[in-house]
Amino acid sequence: MRRRVWVSVAGALGMAAATTLTPALLDQAQAAANGCSVTYTTSSQWAGGFVANLTLTNTGTTALTSWSLTFTFAGDQKITSEWNAGVTQSGEAVTATSLSYNGAIASGGNTTLGFQGTWTNSDAVPTSFAVNGVTCGGTTSTSSSASPSASATSASPSASASASASASASASASKSASPSASASASASSTGTTSSGGHVADPFTGANRFLNPSYVAEVNAQVTADGGNAAEAKVGTYQTALWLDHIGAIAGDSNVGLAQYLTDAVAAEKSGTPEVAEIVIYDLPGRDCAALASNGEIPATAAGLTEYESQYIDPIASILSNSAYSSLRIVAIIEPDSLPNVVTNQSLSACQTATPYYESGIEYALNKLHAVSNVYNYLDIAHSAWLGWPSNMSATPAVYKTVVTNTTAGYASIDGFISDTANYTPTQEPFLTNPTLNVGGNPLDSVTFYQYNPTFDELTYDTDMYNTLVAAGFPTSDRFLIDTSRNGWGGSSRPTALNSTPTTATAYVAANKIDQRPFRGDWCNQNGAGIGTPPTDEPFGTSSPIMGFVWIKPPGESDGDYPTSTHTHGDPHCDPAGTNTDGNGGTYGTGAIPGYDVPAGQWYAAEFQMLVANAYPAL
Ligand code: BGC
């Protein structure tokens, strides 16, 4: 999946944006109640893989309320993920059915769907299609290695076949094998009984649901970049749906929450549950120590009420719909919030927000944990924030207060997540001993580390896990790491230990893979790369690390900065700006020069850079 050879083979095939054939002429005189036209376009193809986009047009005179598109691949393709349709495949025969939001197609209207898949001997395009049992006649097709496409039309009368948007919501989410770390497993699985069950590791034995909004963003970029195969790979991995404002619940910017979960259920195959990831991110006074992601809700008592009644309650209501009980819903809870409570009480905005953060998270945990197939992971920053011993030792009290105040206590959470939307490496492979003495100084004394002995997430999470367990948290509360942008590949990455430098500073500079000017830099980092794809149990079940996930969708901006044309944003996202450490040292922000993209928006140049610097390579 991540071998370089795929990139070069794809290049040899000369990927290009596919062109779509003009549909065969439709004889209007014969137009009848039911008719269809299907255009199938291979928008990218590489050795062993492809992405196809289809446009389904209703050429009949009556509106469709739902549709079932059937066709047979002419090659040996196997679909691995799909968007805007539920897909089943038997041999080479494919059935793609409408979802609740795209079943209606007016006469003359169309809808788009697509999928990604694999092939071994042939990626020959299908040439005949049927919609609701009506063959789209008048097929024309063509194919070439670079841009195969096919289109088909029909205007034949038909029976009123209606597709049922089948969603095989089988609910065998139970998992008998006991989870994880040495002992435990009990605390996080109490009080949870429903059809979906509540297992120790939601990712084990499950498929990861792809956010269709993100897949569409990636595929648009893939097409714009002439079918870039490495970019296309990114869209095959799971990312989270960020509910970063109240309107996001209904889907004013991305797919809405109910639709997202409906799609996830539709994607379930033969009793294997889908994991769907969401981010809860709208606390009163959000992002109190920065400006890039300031929220919509004020840090006031009224703001807390708004958060609870207008944000958490509607989300909990959707999540508790029994139609979604077969899913495993992983909820990332409020990035950066409790870490700001731990370390940023000297900032008045954080001091003001703290009681609302604590009450809001307690409320969210209560509501979400009450839904038995929801798994709560509390954000716990990353090594370059809470990794100093003084910060780490102050952390459990803050988290413990919030968690033990919930109705279910420790059982209200399933674990923690570190590095959400950040860039800290999972491992510094050549800097494994923070106290190694070089030229009279330990490595952690250099300016880049400032006596923070946790150089990477594996070290940080292990230390933090032990600290939390010692403070009373159950051993079953393991860690996820957001590896979406912490790969640090590319030509600047050291490939072997360089032990020749004679000062600690030079030794660190020669060996670290983290290329930021300063570990406190967090906005659109220049030189960063996509990290290890989502993985369950990357270090085995006895590790405190349960899994790698991609929470921040790679290619979406961290934030913009104020300029003469707009006032919004954060100066720490300004490529020409600076960040300061606690000792008055100043450093470049590390933000990619030449761009100014608001938080959450697609940032093509950043995406291209992250793909180019992916480690391991895509
Ligand atoms: C932004 C959100 C955005 C998310 C995913 C965060 O940094 O604040 O608005 O939805 O990233 O891109």
XYZ file of C-alpha atoms and ligand atoms in Angstrom:
630
model
C 0.000 0.000 0.000
C 2.798 2.406 0.691
C 5.520 1.301 -1.625
C 7.292 3.860 -3.728
C 7.103 1.552 -6.697
C 3.416 2.332 -6.987
C 4.203 5.924 -7.550
C 6.673 5.287 -10.296
C 4.539 2.685 -12.019
C 1.627 5.059 -12.020
C 3.858 7.702 -13.490
C 4.850 5.323 -16.258
C 1.218 4.779 -17.068
C 0.911 8.484 -17.641
C -2.067 9.219 -15.461
C -4.202 11.990 -16.720
C -7.585 13.356 -15.886
C -10.100 11.189 -17.627
C -12.258 12.564 -20.326
C -15.887 11.664 -20.518
C -17.400 10.505 -23.767
C -20.388 12.216 -25.159
C -23.331 9.952 -24.367
C -24.879 8.110 -27.252
C -27.647 10.013 -28.891
C -30.920 9.701 -27.142
C -33.942 9.582 -29.378
C -36.234 12.004 -27.663
C -39.225 10.612 -29.489
C -38.709 7.397 -27.645
C -38.167 8.985 -24.322
C -40.297 7.188 -21.822
C -41.133 7.230 -18.191
C -37.908 5.568 -17.162
C -34.546 6.031 -18.732
C -31.006 6.453 -17.716
C -27.630 7.569 -18.827
C -24.477 6.549 -17.052
C -21.011 7.933 -17.533
C -18.195 5.940 -15.983
C -14.837 7.664 -15.789
C -11.609 6.229 -14.449
C -10.254 9.385 -12.888
C -7.025 7.794 -11.812
C -5.383 4.450 -12.276
C -2.143 2.925 -11.134
C -0.624 -0.535 -10.997
C -3.133 -2.455 -8.948
C -5.539 0.344 -8.153
C -8.025 2.808 -9.570
C -10.522 5.517 -8.743
C -13.727 5.741 -10.769
C -16.350 8.455 -10.825
C -19.803 7.892 -12.256
C -22.549 10.277 -13.253
C -26.033 8.844 -13.317
C -28.564 10.921 -15.266
C -32.303 10.372 -15.154
C -33.293 10.640 -18.825
C -36.824 9.439 -18.140
C -39.844 11.665 -17.794
C -40.594 10.786 -14.178
C -38.543 11.557 -11.129
C -36.673 8.790 -9.348
C -37.051 8.483 -5.603
C -34.331 5.900 -5.202
C -32.051 4.041 -7.537
C -30.124 0.831 -7.848
C -27.359 0.931 -10.414
C -26.069 -2.428 -11.625
C -23.175 -3.241 -13.908
C -20.466 -5.823 -14.394
C -16.795 -4.936 -14.492
C -15.062 -5.963 -17.709
C -11.808 -6.542 -15.821
C -11.068 -8.103 -12.451
C -11.668 -5.042 -10.281
C -12.622 -5.224 -6.627
C -14.157 -2.192 -4.963
C -12.540 -1.298 -1.646
C -14.376 1.911 -0.775
C -17.167 3.972 -2.212
C -18.910 7.327 -1.826
C -22.424 8.575 -2.475
C -23.739 5.012 -2.771
C -23.992 1.766 -0.884
C -22.104 -0.875 -2.831
C -22.194 -4.647 -2.923
C -20.083 -6.736 -5.257
C -20.451 -10.388 -6.222
C -17.715 -11.562 -8.525
C -17.540 -8.728 -11.045
C -21.219 -7.825 -10.669
C -21.749 -4.596 -8.779
C -24.875 -3.094 -7.272
C -24.672 0.520 -6.169
C -27.725 1.837 -4.350
C -28.752 5.345 -3.496
C -28.412 6.701 0.005
C -31.094 8.667 1.774
C -29.815 11.982 0.511
C -29.294 11.218 -3.170
C -32.092 8.836 -4.108
C -34.232 11.598 -5.557
C -33.277 12.521 -9.126
C -35.641 14.751 -11.059
C -36.310 14.080 -14.714
C -33.239 15.364 -16.492
C -31.287 15.578 -13.250
C -28.199 13.651 -12.326
C -26.148 12.507 -9.368
C -22.568 11.434 -8.930
C -21.016 8.535 -7.111
C -17.684 6.842 -7.129
C -15.399 4.265 -5.744
C -11.841 3.196 -5.305
C -10.671 -0.330 -5.915
C -7.980 -2.775 -6.854
C -7.302 -4.768 -10.004
C -4.783 -7.444 -10.919
C -4.922 -8.264 -14.631
C -7.327 -5.754 -16.079
C -9.007 -2.468 -15.214
C -11.232 -2.599 -18.296
C -14.262 -0.390 -17.781
C -17.810 -1.726 -17.619
C -19.802 -0.994 -20.746
C -23.388 -1.741 -19.823
C -25.389 -0.342 -16.975
C -28.905 -0.686 -15.628
C -30.814 1.534 -13.264
C -33.675 0.014 -11.296
C -33.530 -2.949 -13.626
C -33.741 -0.889 -16.812
C -30.780 -1.320 -19.094
C -29.191 1.875 -20.230
C -29.038 1.073 -23.912
C -27.051 2.631 -26.679
C -23.788 1.890 -24.955
C -20.657 3.485 -26.158
C -17.362 2.974 -24.545
C -13.716 3.476 -24.925
C -10.705 2.917 -22.837
C -7.055 3.629 -22.810
C -4.494 2.995 -20.178
C -4.568 6.612 -19.182
C -8.180 7.559 -19.186
C -10.706 4.844 -19.700
C -14.281 5.888 -19.645
C -17.615 4.664 -20.763
C -21.059 6.019 -21.043
C -24.420 4.493 -21.616
C -27.893 5.814 -22.068
C -31.364 4.433 -22.338
C -34.879 5.611 -22.573
C -36.781 2.458 -22.172
C -39.967 2.074 -20.246
C -39.683 0.075 -17.164
C -41.403 -1.463 -14.305
C -41.454 0.750 -11.305
C -38.563 -1.007 -9.730
C -37.385 0.857 -6.739
C -34.155 0.343 -4.983
C -34.263 0.053 -1.285
C -30.994 1.731 -0.412
C -30.207 -1.412 1.434
C -28.182 -1.002 4.517
C -27.193 -4.257 6.008
C -27.170 -3.026 9.538
C -26.200 -6.251 11.104
C -25.185 -5.735 14.636
C -22.554 -8.210 15.559
C -20.315 -5.691 17.176
C -19.433 -7.904 20.046
C -15.880 -8.981 20.477
C -15.016 -11.857 22.690
C -11.276 -11.657 22.730
C -10.181 -9.626 25.642
C -8.387 -6.512 24.711
C -5.333 -5.136 25.737
C -2.909 -4.011 28.225
C -1.947 -6.480 30.826
C -4.779 -6.376 33.260
C -7.902 -4.414 33.100
C -10.571 -4.052 30.472
C -13.301 -3.828 33.005
C -13.749 -0.184 33.732
C -14.499 1.106 30.287
C -16.979 -1.592 29.458
C -19.382 -1.308 32.330
C -22.922 -0.091 31.996
C -23.066 -0.691 28.303
C -25.574 -3.023 26.846
C -27.281 -2.599 23.554
C -27.294 -4.155 20.178
C -24.079 -2.416 19.285
C -22.340 -3.531 22.450
C -19.251 -1.828 23.779
C -15.970 -3.539 23.155
C -12.548 -2.793 24.579
C -10.979 -1.764 21.270
C -13.510 -0.375 18.790
C -11.094 -0.753 15.883
C -10.499 -4.485 16.280
C -12.638 -6.567 13.993
C -14.144 -3.514 12.340
C -13.805 -1.589 9.093
C -12.941 2.077 9.097
C -15.558 4.286 7.463
C -14.254 6.918 5.079
C -15.616 10.440 5.448
C -17.250 11.059 2.045
C -16.650 14.813 2.282
C -12.928 14.255 2.684
C -12.767 11.604 -0.025
C -14.412 14.081 -2.380
C -11.874 16.780 -1.436
C -8.992 14.410 -2.081
C -10.393 13.100 -5.337
C -10.933 16.607 -6.660
C -7.256 17.287 -5.979
C -6.233 13.979 -7.548
C -8.128 14.932 -10.694
C -6.673 18.446 -10.695
C -3.214 16.910 -10.410
C -3.725 14.591 -13.351
C -4.585 11.457 -11.425
C -1.721 11.502 -8.926
C -1.659 7.963 -7.515
C 0.013 8.796 -4.195
C -2.587 11.489 -3.563
C -5.340 9.023 -4.413
C -4.043 6.691 -1.719
C -4.769 9.308 0.938
C -8.475 9.067 0.203
C -8.472 5.368 1.058
C -7.714 6.015 4.728
C -10.103 7.024 7.449
C -10.275 10.590 8.716
C -12.687 12.122 11.212
C -15.753 14.286 10.691
C -15.147 17.507 12.608
C -18.281 18.919 14.220
C -16.584 22.270 14.711
C -19.711 24.418 14.856
C -23.427 23.894 15.450
C -24.229 24.141 11.739
C -21.859 21.268 11.003
C -24.281 18.859 12.691
C -26.822 19.409 9.936
C -24.083 19.523 7.323
C -23.738 23.148 6.270
C -20.117 22.655 5.239
C -19.462 18.911 5.066
C -21.718 15.890 5.151
C -24.101 16.195 8.117
C -23.825 13.873 11.095
C -26.993 11.850 10.420
C -26.057 11.402 6.781
C -22.535 10.414 7.728
C -23.788 7.705 10.053
C -26.392 6.553 7.536
C -23.642 6.202 4.970
C -21.512 4.297 7.473
C -24.318 1.825 8.121
C -24.803 1.438 4.379
C -21.112 0.628 4.043
C -21.286 -2.233 6.529
C -20.687 -5.582 4.971
C -21.630 -9.022 6.235
C -21.891 -8.197 9.885
C -18.566 -6.395 10.212
C -19.162 -3.141 12.060
C -17.921 0.154 10.667
C -16.005 2.547 12.892
C -17.085 6.145 12.320
C -14.946 8.921 13.801
C -16.252 12.304 14.905
C -14.614 15.252 16.642
C -16.527 17.141 19.332
C -15.073 20.645 19.090
C -17.213 23.629 20.012
C -16.700 24.440 23.693
C -17.566 27.889 25.008
C -14.452 30.037 24.570
C -12.778 27.408 22.389
C -9.063 27.694 21.579
C -8.462 30.076 24.474
C -4.679 30.281 24.004
C -4.727 30.848 20.251
C -6.817 32.564 17.639
C -6.855 30.211 14.662
C -9.787 28.138 15.870
C -11.669 30.439 18.184
C -15.140 29.063 18.470
C -18.611 30.460 17.966
C -19.800 30.123 21.571
C -18.793 32.654 24.241
C -17.250 31.591 27.548
C -20.283 32.558 29.596
C -23.013 30.747 31.508
C -25.339 31.349 28.562
C -22.656 29.966 26.278
C -22.494 26.787 28.309
C -26.260 26.390 28.016
C -25.980 26.925 24.278
C -23.223 24.314 24.042
C -25.284 21.787 25.948
C -28.673 22.367 24.345
C -27.749 23.441 20.817
C -24.644 21.362 20.250
C -24.251 18.315 22.520
C -27.951 17.440 22.848
C -28.598 17.343 19.079
C -25.441 15.291 18.532
C -26.385 12.835 21.292
C -29.884 12.575 19.896
C -28.576 11.605 16.460
C -26.002 9.184 17.859
C -28.645 7.385 19.911
C -30.801 6.584 16.865
C -31.144 2.799 16.848
C -30.509 2.830 13.096
C -26.857 3.453 13.974
C -26.496 0.942 16.791
C -24.384 -1.452 14.729
C -21.688 1.193 14.278
C -18.792 1.876 16.584
C -18.638 5.629 16.913
C -15.301 7.001 18.091
C -15.686 10.492 19.532
C -12.594 12.667 19.975
C -13.439 15.039 22.779
C -12.508 18.707 22.571
C -8.911 19.018 21.328
C -6.625 21.362 23.293
C -9.223 22.223 25.947
C -8.074 20.449 29.134
C -4.395 20.937 28.200
C -5.124 24.671 28.254
C -6.604 24.193 31.718
C -3.383 22.494 32.821
C -0.862 24.983 31.468
C -2.476 28.256 30.396
C -4.121 29.637 33.495
C -1.903 32.706 33.198
C -3.924 33.705 30.126
C -7.132 35.415 31.145
C -9.094 33.912 28.248
C -8.163 30.434 29.427
C -8.848 31.250 33.051
C -12.305 32.527 32.113
C -13.018 29.524 29.910
C -11.850 26.865 32.358
C -15.093 26.292 34.319
C -17.027 26.101 31.042
C -14.534 23.663 29.582
C -14.836 21.450 32.638
C -18.625 21.572 32.832
C -19.033 21.283 29.072
C -16.826 18.213 28.812
C -18.524 16.595 31.785
C -21.863 17.162 30.070
C -20.591 15.840 26.751
C -19.169 12.700 28.362
C -22.420 12.028 30.176
C -24.509 12.392 27.044
C -22.197 10.510 24.728
C -21.340 7.695 27.100
C -25.057 7.056 27.549
C -25.029 5.842 23.943
C -23.484 2.426 24.319
C -21.807 2.248 20.915
C -20.012 5.584 21.366
C -16.369 5.522 22.465
C -14.997 8.661 24.105
C -11.338 9.628 23.750
C -10.221 12.704 25.661
C -7.651 14.855 23.916
C -4.435 15.087 25.914
C -2.229 17.344 23.746
C 1.188 15.983 22.764
C 4.736 15.557 23.964
C 5.823 19.118 23.160
C 3.045 20.518 25.368
C 2.407 18.342 28.406
C 5.648 16.373 28.190
C 7.669 18.399 30.708
C 7.659 16.578 34.044
C 6.009 19.546 35.789
C 3.200 19.664 33.226
C 2.749 15.918 33.227
C 2.459 15.687 36.963
C -0.172 18.462 36.960
C -2.282 16.717 34.320
C -4.059 13.842 36.129
C -5.803 16.105 38.651
C -7.432 18.156 35.892
C -8.619 15.160 33.907
C -9.613 13.221 36.992
C -11.847 16.015 38.264
C -13.786 16.137 35.016
C -14.024 12.385 34.480
C -14.919 11.398 38.026
C -17.619 14.074 38.134
C -19.514 12.284 35.366
C -22.336 9.897 36.172
C -20.369 6.852 35.052
C -17.059 8.082 36.439
C -14.015 6.519 34.841
C -16.260 4.401 32.635
C -17.398 7.518 30.768
C -14.184 7.529 28.748
C -12.486 4.820 26.724
C -9.066 6.368 26.515
C -7.050 9.355 25.391
C -5.701 10.753 22.157
C -2.450 12.598 21.654
C -1.088 14.707 18.784
C -4.525 15.679 17.457
C -3.915 17.965 14.461
C -0.288 18.342 15.567
C 3.017 17.351 14.014
C 5.049 15.697 16.757
C 6.617 12.451 15.496
C 5.464 9.123 16.876
C 9.106 8.193 17.314
C 12.447 9.976 16.995
C 14.271 6.902 15.746
C 17.793 8.255 16.298
C 17.175 10.124 19.541
C 16.069 7.374 21.883
C 17.861 8.480 25.037
C 16.995 12.015 26.193
C 19.769 12.048 28.756
C 22.506 10.836 26.449
C 25.486 13.040 27.214
C 27.175 14.605 24.214
C 29.983 17.084 24.783
C 29.049 17.478 28.444
C 25.327 18.093 28.015
C 22.289 15.795 27.933
C 20.309 15.806 24.702
C 17.172 17.116 26.392
C 19.034 20.270 27.472
C 19.246 21.637 23.921
C 17.072 24.579 22.925
C 14.816 22.409 20.761
C 13.831 20.260 23.758
C 14.229 22.707 26.644
C 14.576 19.904 29.199
C 11.420 18.181 28.012
C 12.532 14.522 28.034
C 9.634 13.309 25.879
C 10.989 13.688 22.348
C 8.166 11.792 20.691
C 4.614 10.564 21.153
C 5.501 6.994 22.009
C 7.594 8.185 24.946
C 5.060 10.809 25.958
C 2.040 8.515 25.782
C 3.829 5.794 27.698
C 4.857 8.197 30.449
C 1.445 9.862 30.551
C -0.346 6.525 30.613
C 1.695 5.420 33.598
C 1.108 8.766 35.292
C -2.649 8.553 34.786
C -2.853 4.940 35.913
C -0.858 5.785 39.017
C -3.405 8.534 39.699
C -6.316 6.130 39.501
C -7.298 5.895 35.842
C -8.019 2.322 34.713
C -5.343 0.525 32.714
C -7.901 0.006 29.960
C -7.728 3.727 29.109
C -5.181 3.423 26.332
C -3.993 5.996 23.806
C -4.658 6.833 20.189
C -2.132 8.910 18.238
C -3.160 11.216 15.392
C -0.506 10.336 12.822
C -2.130 12.252 9.969
C 0.726 14.735 9.585
C 3.588 13.560 11.785
C 5.556 11.542 9.215
C 8.423 13.979 8.466
C 9.654 12.171 5.371
C 11.260 13.914 2.442
C 14.861 14.743 1.736
C 15.527 16.437 5.094
C 14.816 13.280 7.068
C 17.914 11.610 8.516
C 18.165 8.001 7.401
C 20.773 6.721 9.853
C 22.273 7.666 13.182
C 24.933 10.323 12.833
C 27.126 10.045 15.912
C 29.910 12.363 14.832
C 28.669 15.721 16.198
C 30.479 16.643 19.401
C 27.918 18.954 20.978
C 24.439 18.040 22.117
C 22.936 20.796 19.968
C 24.688 19.611 16.812
C 23.864 15.990 17.605
C 20.161 16.746 17.950
C 20.161 18.866 14.801
C 21.824 16.098 12.826
C 19.518 13.356 14.027
C 16.014 14.646 14.699
C 13.310 13.992 12.113
C 11.033 16.790 13.405
C 12.023 19.702 11.145
C 10.060 22.472 12.863
C 12.000 25.573 13.947
C 10.381 25.204 17.380
C 8.363 22.388 18.921
C 5.639 24.863 19.863
C 4.960 25.562 16.179
C 1.610 24.091 15.186
C 0.209 25.866 12.134
C 0.566 24.475 8.568
C 4.128 23.294 9.116
C 6.482 23.553 6.186
C 8.230 20.287 5.360
C 5.750 18.066 7.210
C 4.544 14.796 5.763
C 1.685 12.402 6.224
C 2.447 9.801 8.876
C 1.732 6.115 9.297
C -1.783 5.235 8.106
C -4.443 4.284 10.640
C -3.348 1.086 12.352
C -4.843 -1.010 15.115
C -2.425 -2.158 17.829
C 0.771 -0.904 16.140
C 2.933 -1.937 19.102
C 0.927 -4.970 20.236
C -1.855 -5.285 22.764
C 0.349 -4.829 25.808
C 1.411 -1.337 24.718
C -0.324 1.747 26.118
C -0.836 2.742 22.470
C -4.033 1.268 21.079
C -3.916 2.677 17.605
C -2.919 5.223 15.016
C -5.718 7.328 13.602
C -5.959 10.240 11.190
C -8.117 12.790 12.941
C -6.978 15.974 11.204
C -7.778 15.516 7.514
C -4.432 16.066 5.733
C -4.753 19.031 3.376
C -7.172 21.045 5.512
C -5.591 24.210 6.870
C -4.778 24.822 10.525
C -5.582 28.501 10.201
C -4.935 31.822 8.481
C -3.463 35.054 9.846
C -4.540 38.692 9.917
C -3.598 40.713 6.845
C -4.514 44.066 5.333
C -7.485 42.419 3.627
C -8.907 40.529 6.616
C -8.606 40.646 10.374
C -9.354 37.033 11.207
C -6.750 34.438 11.974
C -3.750 33.871 14.171
C -0.319 35.527 13.812
C 1.182 32.122 14.625
C -0.008 30.999 11.187
C 1.904 33.835 9.505
C 4.963 32.418 7.710
C 6.769 35.654 8.552
C 5.629 35.629 12.199
C 7.244 34.269 15.324
C 6.500 32.014 18.266
C 8.084 32.482 21.664
C 9.084 29.992 24.318
C 8.676 30.467 28.033
C 12.172 31.895 28.336
C 11.756 34.691 25.815
C 13.346 32.876 22.902
C 11.733 33.578 19.536
C 11.466 31.276 16.533
C 9.841 31.281 13.123
C 6.308 29.903 13.031
C 7.344 27.278 10.495
C 4.171 27.939 8.482
C 4.388 27.258 4.739
C 5.321 30.510 2.970
C 3.093 32.049 0.340
C -0.383 31.043 1.485
C -3.129 32.243 3.809
C -5.886 29.635 4.166
C -8.550 29.721 6.915
C -8.833 26.844 9.401
C -10.508 23.757 8.020
C -10.406 24.889 4.379
C -8.768 22.892 1.609
C -5.149 23.877 1.105
C -3.916 22.265 -2.100
C -0.250 23.182 -1.714
C -0.182 21.829 1.825
C -1.814 18.593 0.715
C 0.699 18.165 -2.106
C 3.576 18.776 0.288
C 2.213 16.363 2.891
C 1.869 13.662 0.240
C 5.353 14.302 -1.145
C 6.845 14.084 2.360
C 4.755 11.144 3.567
C 6.623 8.683 5.771
C 6.214 5.881 5.100
C 5.794 6.869 1.447
C 2.301 6.444 0.106
C -10.212 23.540 12.626
C -11.596 23.049 12.282
C -11.511 22.036 11.171
C -10.557 20.938 11.550
C -10.395 19.914 10.459
C -9.312 22.393 12.943
O -8.028 22.840 13.131
O -10.278 24.410 13.710
O -12.400 24.123 11.882
O -12.782 21.492 10.900
O -9.299 21.467 11.884
O -9.769 20.434 9.339
